[in-house]
XYZ file of C-alpha atoms in Angstrom:
439
model
C 15.194 12.751 -0.640
C 11.939 11.081 0.972
C 12.035 10.721 4.241
C 8.778 9.599 6.334
C 8.775 10.870 9.621
C 6.074 7.868 10.233
C 3.683 6.354 7.678
C 1.298 5.969 10.298
C -1.419 3.830 10.644
C -3.600 6.352 12.634
C -7.690 7.057 11.560
C -6.806 8.581 8.073
C -4.031 5.739 6.961
C -3.729 1.708 6.241
C -1.212 0.302 8.399
C 1.926 -0.655 6.983
C 2.573 -3.304 9.295
C 4.533 -6.236 8.110
C 4.483 -9.367 10.237
C 2.365 -7.674 13.138
C 1.291 -10.007 15.554
C -1.724 -8.400 16.321
C -2.441 -8.649 12.622
C -2.381 -12.470 12.541
C 0.881 -12.774 10.743
C 2.955 -16.128 11.057
C 4.800 -14.714 13.927
C 3.998 -15.234 17.664
C 3.676 -12.079 19.462
C 6.120 -12.009 22.347
C 5.422 -9.398 24.871
C 9.269 -8.870 25.518
C 12.053 -10.294 23.418
C 13.365 -13.975 24.141
C 16.053 -14.184 26.768
C 19.540 -14.476 25.166
C 18.945 -11.995 22.692
C 20.480 -8.890 22.325
C 17.270 -7.271 23.236
C 17.928 -8.680 26.748
C 21.378 -8.770 26.906
C 22.827 -7.646 30.472
C 24.500 -4.406 29.776
C 25.423 -2.398 32.655
C 22.690 0.257 32.518
C 23.570 4.195 31.769
C 23.667 5.438 35.117
C 24.916 8.965 33.577
C 22.182 9.386 31.274
C 19.371 8.075 33.705
C 20.905 11.152 36.273
C 20.710 13.273 33.099
C 17.099 11.837 32.049
C 16.155 12.292 35.828
C 17.722 15.912 36.104
C 15.783 17.048 33.006
C 12.267 15.858 34.179
C 13.112 17.767 37.233
C 14.226 20.986 35.709
C 10.783 20.939 33.362
C 8.616 20.400 36.558
C 10.605 23.199 38.153
C 10.781 25.784 35.378
C 8.250 25.177 32.323
C 5.823 28.116 31.916
C 2.899 25.675 32.787
C 2.711 22.619 35.486
C 3.349 19.171 33.938
C 2.722 16.205 35.476
C 4.985 13.009 35.132
C 2.204 10.555 32.991
C 2.815 13.304 30.412
C 6.050 13.901 30.591
C 7.265 10.020 30.654
C 4.669 9.542 27.833
C 6.334 11.467 25.658
C 9.775 10.621 26.154
C 8.541 7.158 25.448
C 7.434 8.526 22.232
C 10.541 10.387 21.455
C 12.403 6.917 22.261
C 10.384 5.415 19.721
C 9.845 7.746 16.946
C 13.703 8.547 16.496
C 14.431 5.194 15.825
C 13.471 4.984 12.563
C 10.169 6.429 10.381
C 7.953 3.204 11.164
C 8.604 2.379 14.912
C 6.163 3.902 17.007
C 4.714 4.283 20.474
C 0.594 3.084 20.426
C -1.451 4.634 22.989
C -5.119 3.116 23.512
C -6.519 4.856 20.794
C -3.942 4.546 18.185
C -3.682 0.542 19.366
C -7.549 -0.224 18.553
C -7.051 2.225 15.138
C -4.358 -0.142 13.920
C -5.877 -3.231 14.834
C -8.970 -1.877 12.838
C -7.346 -0.819 9.546
C -5.686 -4.169 9.292
C -9.015 -5.846 9.399
C -10.524 -3.557 6.805
C -12.487 -0.966 8.735
C -11.257 2.475 10.071
C -12.460 5.966 11.086
C -10.585 8.887 8.546
C -10.328 10.200 5.228
C -8.765 7.326 3.470
C -4.801 8.947 2.804
C -1.617 7.310 3.459
C 0.474 10.464 4.545
C 4.248 10.968 4.977
C 6.210 13.571 5.966
C 9.060 15.583 3.493
C 10.995 18.409 4.235
C 8.554 19.938 7.097
C 5.460 19.298 4.888
C 2.741 16.147 4.987
C 2.552 14.683 2.245
C 0.544 12.166 0.295
C 1.810 8.631 -0.047
C -1.507 7.265 -1.774
C -5.323 7.999 -1.740
C -6.976 4.853 -0.745
C -9.633 3.762 -3.421
C -13.310 4.339 -2.575
C -12.650 6.743 0.025
C -13.913 10.868 0.949
C -10.135 11.528 -0.080
C -9.903 9.322 -3.256
C -13.304 10.781 -4.356
C -11.993 14.620 -3.764
C -9.443 13.943 -6.327
C -6.066 14.238 -3.859
C -3.478 12.440 -5.388
C 0.031 10.749 -4.550
C 2.672 13.036 -4.323
C 0.286 16.116 -2.949
C 1.523 18.186 -0.433
C -1.083 18.957 2.694
C 0.633 22.200 3.702
C -2.803 23.559 5.577
C -5.609 22.025 7.457
C -8.537 23.875 8.116
C -6.393 26.729 7.291
C -3.670 26.016 10.051
C -0.106 25.457 8.315
C 1.458 21.851 8.613
C 4.676 23.098 8.169
C 6.520 22.027 11.776
C 4.294 19.923 13.205
C 4.906 16.300 13.729
C 3.154 13.739 12.256
C 1.385 12.933 15.057
C -0.081 16.026 15.086
C -1.345 16.657 11.958
C -3.074 13.386 12.272
C -4.920 14.058 15.427
C -6.021 17.090 13.563
C -7.074 15.584 10.362
C -9.223 13.055 12.377
C -12.303 13.641 13.658
C -16.451 12.930 14.236
C -17.785 11.190 11.389
C -19.579 13.182 9.082
C -17.595 16.855 10.338
C -16.134 18.402 7.338
C -12.492 19.345 7.122
C -10.789 21.384 4.680
C -7.227 20.552 3.524
C -5.143 23.163 1.307
C -3.131 21.170 -1.119
C -0.245 21.905 -3.055
C 0.429 19.590 -6.752
C 3.524 19.830 -8.823
C 4.770 23.209 -7.331
C 1.588 24.760 -8.334
C -0.802 27.439 -6.794
C -2.116 26.122 -3.463
C -5.671 24.977 -3.922
C -8.427 23.880 -0.703
C -10.075 20.605 -0.753
C -12.916 20.192 1.399
C -14.270 16.544 2.334
C -16.049 14.716 5.055
C -14.802 12.505 7.580
C -16.264 8.683 6.977
C -15.823 5.285 8.413
C -13.369 3.908 5.594
C -14.466 0.381 4.891
C -11.687 -0.791 2.555
C -12.470 -2.866 -0.280
C -9.110 -4.525 -0.615
C -9.492 -6.482 -3.689
C -11.508 -5.684 -7.189
C -11.751 -7.829 -10.216
C -13.000 -7.477 -13.639
C -12.488 -8.781 -17.412
C -11.090 -6.011 -19.577
C -11.610 -8.096 -22.481
C -12.792 -11.713 -23.245
C -9.878 -13.696 -21.579
C -7.756 -10.787 -19.971
C -8.670 -10.440 -16.354
C -8.164 -7.253 -14.256
C -7.088 -7.555 -10.408
C -6.419 -4.535 -8.457
C -5.310 -4.968 -4.630
C -5.766 -1.493 -3.052
C -3.805 -2.741 0.781
C -3.155 -6.243 2.268
C -5.626 -6.834 4.911
C -6.309 -10.313 7.020
C -8.474 -11.437 4.278
C -7.152 -10.271 0.828
C -5.503 -13.832 0.103
C -9.525 -15.196 0.222
C -10.476 -12.577 -1.586
C -7.842 -12.800 -4.324
C -8.838 -16.849 -4.578
C -12.659 -15.759 -4.998
C -11.779 -13.231 -7.451
C -9.788 -15.610 -9.837
C -13.070 -18.216 -9.142
C -15.416 -15.479 -10.638
C -13.245 -14.374 -13.564
C -12.643 -18.005 -14.762
C -16.370 -18.121 -14.424
C -17.015 -15.015 -16.050
C -14.764 -15.720 -18.749
C -16.195 -19.109 -19.555
C -12.847 -21.141 -20.280
C -9.284 -20.871 -19.257
C -8.240 -16.868 -19.164
C -5.310 -15.918 -21.290
C -3.550 -13.385 -19.305
C -4.191 -11.641 -15.716
C -2.508 -8.077 -14.556
C -2.526 -7.779 -11.139
C -2.646 -3.890 -10.051
C -0.449 -2.605 -7.141
C -0.255 0.584 -7.610
C -0.764 2.954 -4.356
C -0.834 0.186 -2.240
C 0.854 1.233 0.633
C 1.036 -2.677 2.245
C -0.479 -4.435 5.297
C -0.374 -7.453 6.906
C 2.717 -9.860 5.238
C 0.492 -13.221 5.923
C -1.652 -11.654 3.172
C 1.015 -10.702 0.825
C 2.420 -14.430 1.065
C -1.387 -16.046 0.417
C -1.774 -13.804 -2.608
C 1.574 -14.991 -4.206
C 0.812 -18.600 -3.265
C -2.344 -18.144 -5.765
C -0.082 -17.525 -8.665
C 2.909 -19.810 -7.731
C 3.442 -23.832 -7.677
C 6.524 -24.020 -6.096
C 9.373 -22.117 -4.690
C 10.683 -19.323 -2.118
C 8.116 -16.204 -1.902
C 10.132 -14.276 0.724
C 12.189 -14.146 4.092
C 12.924 -12.004 7.254
C 16.227 -11.539 9.171
C 16.270 -9.579 12.430
C 18.225 -10.017 16.103
C 15.543 -11.967 17.495
C 14.883 -15.650 17.250
C 11.716 -15.347 16.197
C 12.119 -12.451 13.058
C 13.922 -15.198 11.026
C 11.191 -16.602 9.188
C 10.434 -18.238 5.509
C 7.903 -18.592 3.684
C 7.389 -20.665 0.388
C 4.550 -21.538 -2.258
C 2.310 -24.594 -1.158
C 1.495 -25.424 -4.711
C -1.817 -24.180 -4.862
C -1.470 -22.314 -7.581
C -5.087 -21.320 -8.405
C -3.923 -19.065 -11.646
C -3.112 -21.733 -14.112
C 0.131 -20.287 -14.846
C -1.115 -18.205 -17.469
C 0.780 -14.649 -18.570
C 0.970 -12.373 -15.978
C 1.812 -8.650 -15.819
C 1.941 -6.573 -12.303
C 1.846 -2.925 -12.352
C 3.766 -0.746 -9.587
C 4.353 2.487 -8.557
C 5.995 5.346 -6.396
C 3.178 4.429 -3.658
C 3.719 0.681 -4.120
C 5.241 0.155 -0.777
C 5.899 -2.766 2.084
C 3.347 -5.960 1.238
C 3.117 -4.922 -2.334
C 6.647 -4.909 -3.031
C 6.955 -8.540 -1.308
C 4.430 -9.538 -3.981
C 6.160 -7.823 -6.810
C 9.421 -8.487 -5.938
C 8.683 -12.475 -5.705
C 6.762 -13.253 -8.631
C 9.242 -11.156 -10.395
C 12.459 -13.393 -8.708
C 10.564 -16.323 -9.849
C 9.731 -15.462 -13.464
C 6.456 -15.694 -12.560
C 5.509 -11.877 -14.023
C 6.448 -9.243 -15.868
C 6.889 -5.846 -13.955
C 5.716 -2.845 -15.091
C 5.242 0.601 -14.170
C 7.939 2.707 -11.936
C 9.930 2.036 -9.339
C 8.324 1.205 -5.725
C 8.293 3.017 -2.682
C 11.110 0.735 -0.745
C 9.973 0.025 2.539
C 11.953 -3.301 3.013
C 11.304 -3.955 6.887
C 9.425 -5.477 9.239
C 6.987 -4.129 11.895
C 6.133 -6.304 14.969
C 3.497 -5.116 16.959
C 4.223 -5.822 20.733
C 1.229 -5.275 23.007
C 1.998 -3.472 26.714
C -0.245 -4.518 29.773
C -2.301 -1.072 29.346
C -3.927 -1.093 26.429
C -0.819 0.000 24.790
C 1.468 -1.561 22.421
C 4.860 -0.965 20.621
C 5.151 -0.898 16.656
C 8.892 -1.732 16.090
C 10.870 -2.357 13.418
C 12.608 -6.117 14.348
C 13.587 -7.184 10.652
C 14.284 -6.981 7.112
C 12.792 -8.889 4.279
C 14.108 -10.188 1.439
C 13.170 -11.596 -1.973
C 13.743 -15.142 -2.787
C 16.896 -13.978 -4.654
C 18.099 -12.562 -1.710
C 17.153 -8.490 -2.164
C 16.518 -6.175 -0.109
C 14.464 -3.521 -1.352
C 15.016 -1.669 1.662
C 15.262 2.270 0.433
C 15.585 1.334 -2.902
C 12.648 -0.330 -4.154
C 11.131 -3.046 -7.019
C 12.352 -1.787 -9.995
C 10.043 -2.764 -12.881
C 11.114 -5.449 -15.872
C 9.489 -2.404 -18.095
C 9.298 1.363 -17.152
C 6.270 2.902 -18.152
C 5.017 6.229 -16.796
C 1.835 7.981 -15.906
C 0.626 9.896 -19.015
C -2.457 10.822 -20.409
C -4.382 9.106 -23.186
C -6.239 11.384 -25.873
C -8.588 9.532 -28.056
C -8.767 10.609 -31.683
C -12.038 9.755 -33.472
C -11.715 7.594 -36.478
C -12.161 8.885 -39.934
C -15.267 7.273 -41.413
C -13.716 5.271 -44.348
C -15.824 4.016 -47.420
C -15.520 0.314 -47.645
C -16.113 -2.879 -49.727
C -19.443 -3.937 -48.112
C -20.555 -0.126 -48.907
C -20.259 -0.882 -52.861
C -23.149 -1.955 -54.726
C -23.315 -5.564 -56.123
C -20.458 -6.231 -53.848
C -19.346 -10.224 -53.621
C -20.454 -11.876 -50.371
C -18.001 -13.418 -48.079
C -16.791 -16.735 -49.247
C -16.630 -17.657 -45.559
C -20.289 -16.706 -44.752
C -21.053 -14.270 -42.142
C -22.720 -10.636 -42.105
C -21.131 -7.666 -44.412
C -19.586 -4.960 -42.332
C -20.045 -1.435 -44.023
C -19.390 1.837 -42.597
C -20.705 2.872 -39.792
C -21.868 -0.875 -38.429
C -19.448 -0.887 -35.894
C -21.016 -0.624 -32.720
C -19.582 1.786 -29.852
C -17.428 -0.206 -27.208
C -18.506 0.160 -23.549
C -15.805 2.371 -21.428
C -12.864 0.273 -19.651
C -10.488 1.089 -17.391
C -7.647 0.914 -19.667
C -9.095 3.851 -22.413
C -7.299 6.608 -19.793
C -4.982 4.815 -18.155
C -1.887 4.503 -20.222
C 0.013 2.234 -17.892
C -2.867 -0.398 -17.778
C -3.464 0.010 -21.161
C 0.082 -0.796 -22.119
C 0.069 -4.039 -19.736
C -2.661 -5.420 -21.603
C -0.995 -4.551 -25.093
C 1.918 -6.630 -23.300
C -0.439 -9.378 -21.801
C -2.172 -10.028 -25.525
C 1.901 -10.177 -26.942
C 2.795 -12.749 -23.894
C -0.444 -14.894 -24.558
C -0.187 -15.110 -28.335
C 3.331 -15.956 -28.422
C 2.874 -18.869 -25.734
C 0.263 -20.107 -27.994
C -2.929 -19.493 -25.529
């Protein structure tokens, strides 16, 4: 069973921060939980455990093979306290905190991969588009078994990430295992990752394709601009839209809400439940549907997590879109970043989120309406057939128009759906929905 020791928001990765105040979500950022909540109930201090803690510190300082200062021991204790709560809670030092803020703004340094841990190994959750990792061919599900020749098994997530981080431009060699095969090396250079969160184009006349790679602060605005440009490029109302959330590791809660708001006119989008008062949030549509209610298909897979699951779940529950692909990752928890007074912060799980119909996605994921697994497309050349228009003395078309003899068809421009089976199936379904809806 997949167990992520930390879907890290360090230099290599996209922050999976849902509802983080630092990421400008619609939630205030208290430095501590409000008075009167469970977090501040006046329970007696566990004196026996505190004595044990102090004794352990003393023993380490006295007996460890090398001197260890109090600051190091206490920081390690805090890290352990957070990391053992759940896979997504963490203590952020100054560098980590800064990089988390950079990642949610859309620019950070690293390789461009979302990583987790499984059975003691570092596993790629998803590569980020247009980064050194994706350009080098790294795929979701690959295991990173060595970093510059050093085995990763047994390392903590932080240790592995620290080794993969480094100076911009420096090269690093990752040893990968894919689908249980033979290990192979991939060498790539670290870079400043400037993630384009939204890409859009017309697949065919009338049929739009929007891909969201992660949910940044401005993603909702970018989707709005993409929809306007697609309508302009098409010259008339669209026939359908494909929203691609595959390998999208998540991001900012408010961005996910804004994206859904562009596709529905009314109704609940998502709500959260937690122990502290300000973790109880509800987000509803504002009536700003910019999609003109055209048929819609949402693509997801096992790399679709967090904010992308909010979007897919909301559009599925609201009967606005057909969800296609494979079951999503299953991260249904909300992380709040609580800044501390020394350039550090706590990233702590404060709530669970629920789809409009009250579904918790945690550890289950979004199940697609139509399951379509990834497959390879092999094109076969059409045989050249002799046609009526090739016959000498053939009649012309009664409605007018040029003859179309064999060999007259022009070669089509290569498009994304040509070698993407799931996308091709989504487009076929979208055409069917468009026809049956009379568009």
